[in-house]
Short mmCIF file of C-alpha atoms and ligand atoms in Angstrom, two decimals:
data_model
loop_
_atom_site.label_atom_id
_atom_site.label_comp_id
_atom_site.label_asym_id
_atom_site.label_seq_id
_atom_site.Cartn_x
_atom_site.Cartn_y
_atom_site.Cartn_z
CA UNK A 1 19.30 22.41 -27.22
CA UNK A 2 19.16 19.09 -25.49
CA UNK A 3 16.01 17.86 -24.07
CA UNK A 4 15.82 14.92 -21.74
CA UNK A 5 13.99 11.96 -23.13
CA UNK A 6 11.47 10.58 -20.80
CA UNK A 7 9.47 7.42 -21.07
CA UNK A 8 5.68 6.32 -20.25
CA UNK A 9 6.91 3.28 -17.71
CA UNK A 10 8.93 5.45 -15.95
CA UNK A 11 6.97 8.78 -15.55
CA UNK A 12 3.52 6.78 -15.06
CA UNK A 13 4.23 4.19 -12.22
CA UNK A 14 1.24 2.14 -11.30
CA UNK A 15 3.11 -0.77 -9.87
CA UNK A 16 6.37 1.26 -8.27
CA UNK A 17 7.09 4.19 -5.65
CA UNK A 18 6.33 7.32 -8.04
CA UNK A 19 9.98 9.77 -8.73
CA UNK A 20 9.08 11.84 -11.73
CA UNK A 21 5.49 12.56 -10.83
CA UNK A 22 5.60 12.59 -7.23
CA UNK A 23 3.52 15.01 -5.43
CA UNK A 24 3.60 16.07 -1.97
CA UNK A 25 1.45 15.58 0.26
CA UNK A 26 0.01 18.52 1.80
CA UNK A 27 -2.17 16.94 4.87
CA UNK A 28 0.78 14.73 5.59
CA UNK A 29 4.19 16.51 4.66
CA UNK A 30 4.60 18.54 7.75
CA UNK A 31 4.06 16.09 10.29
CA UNK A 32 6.02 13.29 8.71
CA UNK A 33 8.81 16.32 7.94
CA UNK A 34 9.15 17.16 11.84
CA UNK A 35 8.56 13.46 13.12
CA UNK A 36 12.03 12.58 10.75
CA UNK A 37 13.85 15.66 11.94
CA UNK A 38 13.09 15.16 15.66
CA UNK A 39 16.29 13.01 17.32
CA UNK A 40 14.79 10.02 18.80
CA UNK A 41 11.10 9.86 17.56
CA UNK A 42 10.11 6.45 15.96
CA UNK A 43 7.35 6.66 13.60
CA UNK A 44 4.36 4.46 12.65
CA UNK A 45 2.61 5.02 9.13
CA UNK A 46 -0.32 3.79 8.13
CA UNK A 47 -3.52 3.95 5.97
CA UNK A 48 -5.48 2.37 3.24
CA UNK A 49 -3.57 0.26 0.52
CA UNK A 50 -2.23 1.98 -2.09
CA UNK A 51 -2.97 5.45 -0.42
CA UNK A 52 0.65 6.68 -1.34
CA UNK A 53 2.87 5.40 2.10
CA UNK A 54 5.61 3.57 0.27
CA UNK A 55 6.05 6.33 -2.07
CA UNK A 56 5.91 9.17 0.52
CA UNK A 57 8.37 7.52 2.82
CA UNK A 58 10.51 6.80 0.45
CA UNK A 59 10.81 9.99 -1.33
CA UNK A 60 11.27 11.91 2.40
CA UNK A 61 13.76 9.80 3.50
CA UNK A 62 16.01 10.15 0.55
CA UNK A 63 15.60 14.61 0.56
CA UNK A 64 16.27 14.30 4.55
CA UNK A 65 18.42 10.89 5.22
CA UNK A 66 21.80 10.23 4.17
CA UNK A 67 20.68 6.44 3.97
CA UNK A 68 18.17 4.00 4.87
CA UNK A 69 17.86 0.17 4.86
CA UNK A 70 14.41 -1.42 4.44
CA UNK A 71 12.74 -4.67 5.60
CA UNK A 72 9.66 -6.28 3.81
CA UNK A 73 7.68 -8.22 5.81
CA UNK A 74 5.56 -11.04 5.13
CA UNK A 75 2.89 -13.19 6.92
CA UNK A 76 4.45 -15.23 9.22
CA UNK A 77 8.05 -13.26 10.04
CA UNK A 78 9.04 -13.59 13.19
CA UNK A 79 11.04 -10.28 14.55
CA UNK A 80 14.44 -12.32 14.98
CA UNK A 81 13.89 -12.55 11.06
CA UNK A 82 13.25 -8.79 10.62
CA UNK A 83 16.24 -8.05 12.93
CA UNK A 84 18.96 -10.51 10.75
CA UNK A 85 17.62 -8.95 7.55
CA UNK A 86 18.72 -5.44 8.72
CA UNK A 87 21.75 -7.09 10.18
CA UNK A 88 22.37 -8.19 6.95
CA UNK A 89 21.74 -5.16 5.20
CA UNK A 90 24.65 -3.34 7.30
CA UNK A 91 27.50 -5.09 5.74
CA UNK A 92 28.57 -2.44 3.60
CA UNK A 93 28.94 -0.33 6.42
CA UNK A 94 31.29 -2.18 8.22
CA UNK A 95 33.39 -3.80 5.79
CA UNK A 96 36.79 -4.87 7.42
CA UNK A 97 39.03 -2.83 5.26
CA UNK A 98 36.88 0.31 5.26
CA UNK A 99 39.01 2.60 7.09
CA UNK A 100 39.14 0.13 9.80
CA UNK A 101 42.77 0.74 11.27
CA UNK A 102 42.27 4.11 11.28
CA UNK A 103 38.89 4.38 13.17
CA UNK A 104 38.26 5.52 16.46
CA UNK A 105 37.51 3.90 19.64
CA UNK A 106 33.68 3.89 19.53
CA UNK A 107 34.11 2.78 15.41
CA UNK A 108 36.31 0.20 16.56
CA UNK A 109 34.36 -1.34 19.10
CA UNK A 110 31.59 -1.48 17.06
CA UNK A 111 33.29 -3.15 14.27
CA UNK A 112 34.69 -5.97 16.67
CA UNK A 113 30.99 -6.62 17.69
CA UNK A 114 29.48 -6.61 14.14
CA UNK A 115 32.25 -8.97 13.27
CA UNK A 116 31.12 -11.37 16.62
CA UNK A 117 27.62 -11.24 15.64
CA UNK A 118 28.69 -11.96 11.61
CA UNK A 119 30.83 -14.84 12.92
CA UNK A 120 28.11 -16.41 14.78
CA UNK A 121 25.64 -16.19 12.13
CA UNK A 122 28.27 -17.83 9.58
CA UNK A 123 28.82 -20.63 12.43
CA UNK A 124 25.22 -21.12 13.30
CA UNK A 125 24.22 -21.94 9.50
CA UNK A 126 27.13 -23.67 8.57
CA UNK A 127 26.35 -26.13 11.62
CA UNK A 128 23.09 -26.21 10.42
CA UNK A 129 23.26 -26.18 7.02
CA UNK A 130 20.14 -24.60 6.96
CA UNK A 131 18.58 -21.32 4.71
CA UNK A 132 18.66 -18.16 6.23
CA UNK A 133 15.45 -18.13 7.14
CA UNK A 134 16.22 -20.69 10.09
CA UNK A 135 19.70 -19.07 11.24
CA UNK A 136 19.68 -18.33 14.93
CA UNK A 137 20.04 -14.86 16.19
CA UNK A 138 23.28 -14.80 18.31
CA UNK A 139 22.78 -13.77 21.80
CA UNK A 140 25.34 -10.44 21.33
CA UNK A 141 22.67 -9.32 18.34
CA UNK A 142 20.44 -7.33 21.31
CA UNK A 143 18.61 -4.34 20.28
CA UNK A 144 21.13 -2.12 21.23
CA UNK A 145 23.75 -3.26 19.17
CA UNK A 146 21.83 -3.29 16.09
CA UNK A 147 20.39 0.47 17.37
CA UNK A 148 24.26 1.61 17.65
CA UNK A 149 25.40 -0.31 14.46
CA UNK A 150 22.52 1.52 12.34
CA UNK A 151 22.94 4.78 14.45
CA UNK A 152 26.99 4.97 14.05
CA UNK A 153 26.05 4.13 10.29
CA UNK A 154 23.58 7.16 10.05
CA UNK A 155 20.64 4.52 8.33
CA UNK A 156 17.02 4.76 9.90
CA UNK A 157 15.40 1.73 9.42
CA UNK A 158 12.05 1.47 6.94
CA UNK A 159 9.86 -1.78 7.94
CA UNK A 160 7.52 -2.28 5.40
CA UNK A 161 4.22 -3.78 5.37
CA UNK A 162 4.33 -4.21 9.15
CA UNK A 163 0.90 -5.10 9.77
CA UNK A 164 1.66 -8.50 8.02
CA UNK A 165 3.61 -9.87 11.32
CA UNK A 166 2.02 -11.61 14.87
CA UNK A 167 0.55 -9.96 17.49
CA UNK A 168 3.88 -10.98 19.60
CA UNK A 169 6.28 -10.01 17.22
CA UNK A 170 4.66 -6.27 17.36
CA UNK A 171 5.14 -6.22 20.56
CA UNK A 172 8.99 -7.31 20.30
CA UNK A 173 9.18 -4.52 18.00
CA UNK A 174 7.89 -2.07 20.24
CA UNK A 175 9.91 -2.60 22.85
CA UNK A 176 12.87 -2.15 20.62
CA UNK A 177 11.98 1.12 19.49
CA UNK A 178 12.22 1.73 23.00
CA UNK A 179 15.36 0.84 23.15
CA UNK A 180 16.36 2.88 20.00
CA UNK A 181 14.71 6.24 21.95
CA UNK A 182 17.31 5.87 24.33
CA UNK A 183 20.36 5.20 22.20
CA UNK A 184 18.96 8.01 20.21
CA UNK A 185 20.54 10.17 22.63
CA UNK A 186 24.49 9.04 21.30
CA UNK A 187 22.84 8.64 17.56
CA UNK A 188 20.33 11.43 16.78
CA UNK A 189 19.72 10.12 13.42
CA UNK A 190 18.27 6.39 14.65
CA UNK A 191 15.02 5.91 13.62
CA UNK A 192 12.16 3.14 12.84
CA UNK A 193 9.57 3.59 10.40
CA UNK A 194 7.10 1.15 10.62
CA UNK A 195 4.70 0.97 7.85
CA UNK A 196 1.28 -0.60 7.60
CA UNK A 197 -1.99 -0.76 5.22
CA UNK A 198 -4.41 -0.36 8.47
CA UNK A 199 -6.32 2.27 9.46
CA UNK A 200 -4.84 2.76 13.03
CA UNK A 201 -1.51 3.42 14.33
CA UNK A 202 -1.45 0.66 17.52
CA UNK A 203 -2.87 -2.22 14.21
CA UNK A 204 0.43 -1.56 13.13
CA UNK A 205 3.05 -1.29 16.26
CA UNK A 206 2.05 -2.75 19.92
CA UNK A 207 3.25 0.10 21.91
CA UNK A 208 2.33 1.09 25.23
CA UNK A 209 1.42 4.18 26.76
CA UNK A 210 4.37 5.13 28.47
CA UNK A 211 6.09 5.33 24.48
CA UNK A 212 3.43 7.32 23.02
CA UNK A 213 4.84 10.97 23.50
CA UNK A 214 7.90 9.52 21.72
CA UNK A 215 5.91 7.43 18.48
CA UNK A 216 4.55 9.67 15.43
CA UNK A 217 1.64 7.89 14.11
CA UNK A 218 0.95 9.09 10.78
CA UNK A 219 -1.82 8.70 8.75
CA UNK A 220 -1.55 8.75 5.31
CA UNK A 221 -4.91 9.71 3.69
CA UNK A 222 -6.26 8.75 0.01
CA UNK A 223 -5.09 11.12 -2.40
CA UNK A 224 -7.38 14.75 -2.82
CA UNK A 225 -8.72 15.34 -6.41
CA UNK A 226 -5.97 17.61 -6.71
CA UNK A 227 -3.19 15.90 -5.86
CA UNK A 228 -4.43 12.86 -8.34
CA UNK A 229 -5.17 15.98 -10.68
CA UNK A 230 -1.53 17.16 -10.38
CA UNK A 231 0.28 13.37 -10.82
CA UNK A 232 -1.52 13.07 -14.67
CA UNK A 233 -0.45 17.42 -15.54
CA UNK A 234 3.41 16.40 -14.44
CA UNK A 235 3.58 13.70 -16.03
CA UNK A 236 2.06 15.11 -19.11
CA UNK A 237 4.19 17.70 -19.68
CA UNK A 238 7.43 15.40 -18.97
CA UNK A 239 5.93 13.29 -21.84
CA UNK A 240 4.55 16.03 -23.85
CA UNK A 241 1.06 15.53 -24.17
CA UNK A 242 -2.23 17.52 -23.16
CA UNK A 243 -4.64 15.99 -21.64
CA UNK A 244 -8.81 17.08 -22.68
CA UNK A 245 -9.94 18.09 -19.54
CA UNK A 246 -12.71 16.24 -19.22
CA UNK A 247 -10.55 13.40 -19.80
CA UNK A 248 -8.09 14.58 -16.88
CA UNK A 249 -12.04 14.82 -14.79
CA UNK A 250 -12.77 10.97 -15.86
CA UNK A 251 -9.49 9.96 -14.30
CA UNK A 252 -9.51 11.68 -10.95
CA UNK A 253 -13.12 10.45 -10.48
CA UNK A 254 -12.24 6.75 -11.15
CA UNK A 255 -9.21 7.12 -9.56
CA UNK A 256 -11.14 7.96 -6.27
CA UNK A 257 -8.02 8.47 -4.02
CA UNK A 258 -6.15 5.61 -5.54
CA UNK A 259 -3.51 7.48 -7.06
CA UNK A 260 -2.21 3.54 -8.70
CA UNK A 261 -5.41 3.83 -10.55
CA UNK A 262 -4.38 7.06 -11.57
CA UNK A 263 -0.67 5.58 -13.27
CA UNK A 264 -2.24 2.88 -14.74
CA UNK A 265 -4.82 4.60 -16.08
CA UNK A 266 -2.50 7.09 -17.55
CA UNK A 267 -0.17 4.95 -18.76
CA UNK A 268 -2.62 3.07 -20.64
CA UNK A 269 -3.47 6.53 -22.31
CA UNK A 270 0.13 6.32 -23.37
CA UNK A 271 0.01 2.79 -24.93
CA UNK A 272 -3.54 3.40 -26.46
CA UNK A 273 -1.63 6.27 -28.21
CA UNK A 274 1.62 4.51 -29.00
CA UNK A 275 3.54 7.04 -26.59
CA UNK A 276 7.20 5.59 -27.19
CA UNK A 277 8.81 8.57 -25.25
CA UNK A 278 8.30 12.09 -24.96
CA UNK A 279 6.30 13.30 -27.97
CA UNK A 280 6.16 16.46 -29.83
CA UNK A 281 4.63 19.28 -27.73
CA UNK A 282 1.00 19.32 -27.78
CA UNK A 283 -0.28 15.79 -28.63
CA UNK A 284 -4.02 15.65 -27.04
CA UNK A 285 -5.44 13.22 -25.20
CA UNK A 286 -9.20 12.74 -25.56
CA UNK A 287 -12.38 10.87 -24.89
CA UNK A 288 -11.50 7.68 -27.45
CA UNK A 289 -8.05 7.46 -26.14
CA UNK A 290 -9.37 7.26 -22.01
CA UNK A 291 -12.07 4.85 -23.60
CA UNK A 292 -9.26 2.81 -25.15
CA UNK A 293 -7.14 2.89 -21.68
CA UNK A 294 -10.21 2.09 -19.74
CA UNK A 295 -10.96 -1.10 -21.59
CA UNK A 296 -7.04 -2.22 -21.20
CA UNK A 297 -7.65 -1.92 -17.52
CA UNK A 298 -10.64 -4.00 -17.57
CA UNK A 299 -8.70 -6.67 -19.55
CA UNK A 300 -5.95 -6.93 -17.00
CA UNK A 301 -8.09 -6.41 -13.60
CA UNK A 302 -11.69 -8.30 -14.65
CA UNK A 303 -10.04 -11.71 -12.93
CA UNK A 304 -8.88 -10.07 -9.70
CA UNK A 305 -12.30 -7.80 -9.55
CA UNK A 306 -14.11 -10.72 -9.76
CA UNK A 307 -11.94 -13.09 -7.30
CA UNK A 308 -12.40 -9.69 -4.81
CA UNK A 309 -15.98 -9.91 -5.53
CA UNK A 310 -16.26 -13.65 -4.47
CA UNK A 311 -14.17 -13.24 -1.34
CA UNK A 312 -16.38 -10.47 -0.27
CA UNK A 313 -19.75 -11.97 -1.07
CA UNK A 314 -18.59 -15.39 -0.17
CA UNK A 315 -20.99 -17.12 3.04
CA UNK A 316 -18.59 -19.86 5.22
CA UNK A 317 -21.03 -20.18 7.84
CA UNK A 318 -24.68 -21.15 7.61
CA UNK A 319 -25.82 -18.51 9.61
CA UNK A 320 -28.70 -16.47 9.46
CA UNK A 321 -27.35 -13.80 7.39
CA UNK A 322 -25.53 -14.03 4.04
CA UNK A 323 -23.66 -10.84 6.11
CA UNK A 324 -21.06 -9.94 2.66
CA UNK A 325 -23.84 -10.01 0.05
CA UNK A 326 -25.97 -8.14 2.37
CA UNK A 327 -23.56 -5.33 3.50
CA UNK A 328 -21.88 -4.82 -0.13
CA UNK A 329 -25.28 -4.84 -2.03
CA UNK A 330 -26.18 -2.08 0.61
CA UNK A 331 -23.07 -0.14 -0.13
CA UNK A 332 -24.04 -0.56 -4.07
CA UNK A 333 -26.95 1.77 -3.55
CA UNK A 334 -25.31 5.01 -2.29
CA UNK A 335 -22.62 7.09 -4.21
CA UNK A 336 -19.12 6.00 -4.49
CA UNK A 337 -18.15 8.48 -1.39
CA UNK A 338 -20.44 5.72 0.60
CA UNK A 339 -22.16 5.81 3.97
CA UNK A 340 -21.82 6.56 7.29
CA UNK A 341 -22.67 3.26 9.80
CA UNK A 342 -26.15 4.76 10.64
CA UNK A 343 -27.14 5.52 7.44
CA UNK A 344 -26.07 1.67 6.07
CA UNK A 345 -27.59 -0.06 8.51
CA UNK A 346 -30.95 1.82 8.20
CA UNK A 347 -30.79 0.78 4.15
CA UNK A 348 -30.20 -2.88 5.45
CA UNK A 349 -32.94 -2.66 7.50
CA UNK A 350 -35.17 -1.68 4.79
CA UNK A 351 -34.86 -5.57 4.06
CA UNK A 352 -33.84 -6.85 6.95
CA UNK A 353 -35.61 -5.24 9.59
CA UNK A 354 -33.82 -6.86 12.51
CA UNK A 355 -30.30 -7.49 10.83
CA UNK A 356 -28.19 -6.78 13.94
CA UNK A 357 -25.59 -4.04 14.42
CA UNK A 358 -22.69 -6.43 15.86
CA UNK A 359 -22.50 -7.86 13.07
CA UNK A 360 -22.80 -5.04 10.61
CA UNK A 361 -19.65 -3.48 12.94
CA UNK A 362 -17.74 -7.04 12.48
CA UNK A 363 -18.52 -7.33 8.38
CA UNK A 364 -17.33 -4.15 7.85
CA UNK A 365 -14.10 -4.97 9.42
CA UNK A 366 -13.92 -7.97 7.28
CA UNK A 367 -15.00 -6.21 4.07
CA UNK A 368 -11.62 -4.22 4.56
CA UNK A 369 -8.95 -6.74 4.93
CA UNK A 370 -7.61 -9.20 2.08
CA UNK A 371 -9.61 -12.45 3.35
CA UNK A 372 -12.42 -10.26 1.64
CA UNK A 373 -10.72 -8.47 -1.19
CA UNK A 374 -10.26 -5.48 0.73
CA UNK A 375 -13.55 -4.11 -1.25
CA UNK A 376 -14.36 -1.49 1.48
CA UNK A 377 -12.52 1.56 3.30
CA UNK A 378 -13.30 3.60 5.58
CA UNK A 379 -12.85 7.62 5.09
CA UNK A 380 -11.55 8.82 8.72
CA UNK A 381 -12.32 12.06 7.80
CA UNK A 382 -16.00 11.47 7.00
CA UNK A 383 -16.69 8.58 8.95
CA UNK A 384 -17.90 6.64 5.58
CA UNK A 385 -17.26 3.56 4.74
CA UNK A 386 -17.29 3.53 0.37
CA UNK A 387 -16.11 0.97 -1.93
CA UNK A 388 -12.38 0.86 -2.12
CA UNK A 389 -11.67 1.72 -5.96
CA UNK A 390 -14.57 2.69 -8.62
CA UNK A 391 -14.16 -0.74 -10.71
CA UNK A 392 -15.03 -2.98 -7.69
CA UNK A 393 -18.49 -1.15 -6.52
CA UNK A 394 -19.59 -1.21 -10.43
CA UNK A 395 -18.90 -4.87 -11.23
CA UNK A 396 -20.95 -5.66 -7.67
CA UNK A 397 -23.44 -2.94 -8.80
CA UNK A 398 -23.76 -5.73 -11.94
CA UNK A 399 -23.65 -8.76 -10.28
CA UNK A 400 -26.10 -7.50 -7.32
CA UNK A 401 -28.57 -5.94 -9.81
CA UNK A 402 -28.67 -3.08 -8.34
CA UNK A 403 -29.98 -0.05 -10.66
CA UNK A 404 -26.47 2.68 -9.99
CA UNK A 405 -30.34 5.10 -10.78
CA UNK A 406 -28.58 7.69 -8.36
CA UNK A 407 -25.55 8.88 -10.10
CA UNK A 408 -24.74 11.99 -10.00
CA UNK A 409 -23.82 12.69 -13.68
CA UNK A 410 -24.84 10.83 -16.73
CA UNK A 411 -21.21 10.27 -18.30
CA UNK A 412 -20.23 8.97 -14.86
CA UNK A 413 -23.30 6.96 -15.26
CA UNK A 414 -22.46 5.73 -18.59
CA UNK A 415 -18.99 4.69 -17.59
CA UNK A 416 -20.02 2.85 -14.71
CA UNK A 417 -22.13 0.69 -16.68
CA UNK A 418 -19.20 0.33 -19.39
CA UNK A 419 -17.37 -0.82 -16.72
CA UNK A 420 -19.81 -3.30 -15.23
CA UNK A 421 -20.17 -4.39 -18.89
CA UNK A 422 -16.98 -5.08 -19.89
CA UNK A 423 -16.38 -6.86 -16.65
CA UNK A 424 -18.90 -9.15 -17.41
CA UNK A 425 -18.04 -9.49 -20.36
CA UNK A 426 -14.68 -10.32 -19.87
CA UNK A 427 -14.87 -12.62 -17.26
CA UNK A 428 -17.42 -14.57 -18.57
CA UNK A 429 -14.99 -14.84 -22.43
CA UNK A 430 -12.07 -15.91 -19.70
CA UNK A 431 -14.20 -18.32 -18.51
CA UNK A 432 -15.48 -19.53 -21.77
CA UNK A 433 -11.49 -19.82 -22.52
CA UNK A 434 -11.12 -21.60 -19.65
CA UNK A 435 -13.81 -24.09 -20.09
CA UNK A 436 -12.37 -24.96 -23.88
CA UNK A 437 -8.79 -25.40 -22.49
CA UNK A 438 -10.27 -27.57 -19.76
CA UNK A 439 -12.71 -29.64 -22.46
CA UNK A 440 -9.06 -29.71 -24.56
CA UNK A 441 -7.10 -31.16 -22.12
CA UNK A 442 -9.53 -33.82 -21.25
CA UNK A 443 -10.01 -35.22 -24.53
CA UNK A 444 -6.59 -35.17 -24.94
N1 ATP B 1 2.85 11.30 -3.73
C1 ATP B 1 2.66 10.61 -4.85
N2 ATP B 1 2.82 11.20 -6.05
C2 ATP B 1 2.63 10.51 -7.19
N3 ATP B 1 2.30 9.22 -7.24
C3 ATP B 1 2.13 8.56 -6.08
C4 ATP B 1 2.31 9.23 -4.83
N4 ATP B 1 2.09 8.35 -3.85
C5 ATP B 1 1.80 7.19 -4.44
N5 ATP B 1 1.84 7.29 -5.77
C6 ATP B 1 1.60 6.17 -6.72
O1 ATP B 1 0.53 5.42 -6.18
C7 ATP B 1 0.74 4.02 -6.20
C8 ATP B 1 0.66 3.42 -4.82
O2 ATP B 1 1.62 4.01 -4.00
P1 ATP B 1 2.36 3.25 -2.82
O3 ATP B 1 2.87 1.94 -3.26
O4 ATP B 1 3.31 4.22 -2.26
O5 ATP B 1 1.15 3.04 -1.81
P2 ATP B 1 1.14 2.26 -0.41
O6 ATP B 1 0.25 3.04 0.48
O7 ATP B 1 2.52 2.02 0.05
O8 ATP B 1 0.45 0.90 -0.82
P3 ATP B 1 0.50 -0.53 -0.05
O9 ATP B 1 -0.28 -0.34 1.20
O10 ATP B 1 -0.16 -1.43 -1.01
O11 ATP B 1 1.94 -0.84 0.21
C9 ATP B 1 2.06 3.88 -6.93
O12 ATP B 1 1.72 3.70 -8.27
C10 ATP B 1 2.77 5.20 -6.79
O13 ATP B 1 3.58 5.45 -7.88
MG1 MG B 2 3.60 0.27 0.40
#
């Protein structure tokens, strides 16, 4: 009997959209399911970093798509970029030789305007001589050819990390997903998915009211205990190994909705144990082997915890309230599932008795995006805002000095402070590294 051989990197994927462990997800699957099978709906998907989107989308599109092309943005793109890199990404479809004689009129016309537009990309850089990134979007390029090219070649269109772009160029993008509702009506498969780490749908696409019956939004929660609880038992039994369950316990809590967290953690497991590929049936996992993972994890993240840490504590204006230090070291005192607004700004109050709520409201924003290390999120659901992953609200718990007294259980307790310790620790050894290298170089 042959058995398929499976290895750690590619069953735990902390970095990469999940395959082998993927798990639906229940709160989400039906929605995003009908939104992709409805001709003409454009969706918008958002949620917390690292919730899961990428991998969701992805997965979905390849059990219900026969293809798909996908943009990245970054800061700074302007939407004539976005369009030339899907333009771009077409070129298979319409090679010249590909049946191109014997295609029909609609094919045919098509083909002729793809290679226009091709032709006066190719003339506008070699003119220029310039890098793609500064090549001109020819006039014929308008939103409705590119909505019939991708439509005629059955590809829905994925745009990643849309939340990255201008205010202006969200509009732009809007209105062409107008445009692609009504060509939807010759192409039933033409579709945008626009993706973003926010927590609304209009953060991500500017759309206006008029488009709304026609736009999914779709919000992708953090992952459910059992879901995270799920992603460590399939990959365990594709690698052969059984995990204590109070081990499997230890990593849902720290994972706390991050299912990333989860992989990593898990695939540390694997290289604490010297898991080359899929073991004998029944190798345990247990408390020294988690321990071991745990303090690999520390290793690799204590520089970014701490650079998150600074961001959100830092104070840029010399106002009356250090407003980061004040907010996070409030956060520190309540359980990792956080607080509602009330409740927060009554514990602020406790030492700051007239710390306004404006700017409690505007901090909070800030503690979520990246200019502050994205160390808070806000649960929809609940209404709380908690720290965004376990490691983050325990080194602040340490550098804050506040006593985590409150914890629910003592080996959650105990971990924490590991955590917090070997942060420390490890930072301060970096630094100590740092400061040798530095005193090196110098006297050199
Ligand atoms: N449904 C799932 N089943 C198993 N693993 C998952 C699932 N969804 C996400 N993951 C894992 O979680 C991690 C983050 O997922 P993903 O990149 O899809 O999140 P994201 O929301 O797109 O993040 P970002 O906002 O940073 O782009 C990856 O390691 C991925 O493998
Ligand atoms: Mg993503």
């Amino acid at each position: 009997m042959s058995q398929v051989t499976y290895y750690p990197n590619e069953v735990f994927t902390p970095t990469l959209p999940a395959k082998l462990t993927f798990v639906e997800r229940a709160a989400v699957d039906d929605k995003l399911v009908r939104a992709l099978q409805t001709p003409g709906k454009q969706i918008v998907v958002f949620g917390h970093s690292g919730a899961g989107k990428t991998t969701l989308i992805n997965n979905k599109l390849e059990q219900i798509f026969e293809a798909h092309i996908t943009t990245r943005c970054i800061a700074g793109m302007t939407f004539e970029q976005i369009v030339l890199n899907a333009f771009d990404q077409l070129s298979p479809y319409y090679k010249k030789d590909v049946q191109f004689e014997k295609s029909s009129g609609r094919k045919a016309s098509l083909q002729s305007e793809y290679e226009i537009v091709k032709a006066g990309l190719e003339l506008s850089s070699s003119e220029k001589e310039s890098s793609t990134s500064s090549r001109m979007l020819p006039p014929q390029l308008t939103p409705q050819l590119l909505g019939a090219l991708m439509g005629d070649a059955k590809a829905c269109w994925l745009i990643e990390d849309f939340h990255k772009v201008g205010e202006s160029e969200k509009v732009k993008l809007a209105q062409t997903m107008k445009v692609f509702m009504d060509v939807a009506a010759s192409y039933p498969d033409l579709k945008v998915v626009a993706i973003g780490a926010v927590s609304t749908g209009r953060e991500v696409v500017k759309y206006d009211q008029e488009m709304s019956g026609r736009v999914a939004e779709i919000s992708v929660p953090l992952m459910a205990n059992e879901e995270l609880r799920l992603i460590i038992e399939k990959g365990a039994s594709l690698l052969g190994l059984t995990f204590d369950p109070s081990v499997e316990r230890q990593i849902v809590s720290l994972s706390n909705g991050l299912p990333a967290i989860c992989h990593q953690l898990c695939l540390n497991v694997c290289f604490a144990m010297n898991v080359i590929s899929t073991a004998m049936p029944g190798r345990a996992v247990g408390q020294a082997d988690l321990d071991a993972a745990i303090k690999m994890y520390i290793d690799d993240a204590s520089d970014t915890l701490k650079e998150r840490y600074d961001r959100a504590v830092r104070n840029r204006r010399q106002g009356r309230f250090d407003n980061g230090r004040i907010i996070v070291k409030a956060l520190c005192e309540f359980d990792q599932d956080g607080a509602a607004y009330g409740n927060l700004h009554k514990s602020i109050k406790r030492n700051n008795a007239d710390y306004p709520a404006g700017n409690l409201t505007q901090y909070l924003k800030e503690l979520q995006s990246p200019e502050r290390g994205e160390v808070v999120g806000l649960d929809i659901a609940s209404g709380k805002f908690y720290f965004s992953d376990p490691f983050i609200r325990a080194f602040c718990q340490a550098k804050l000095g506040v006593n985590p007294g409150q914890l629910r259980s003592t080996v959650w307790m105990k971990l924490i402070s590991d955590i917090a310790n070997m942060v420390e620790a490890t930072v301060e050894a970096n630094r100590k590294q740092e400061k040798q290298g530095s005193t090196k170089e110098g006297s050199e």
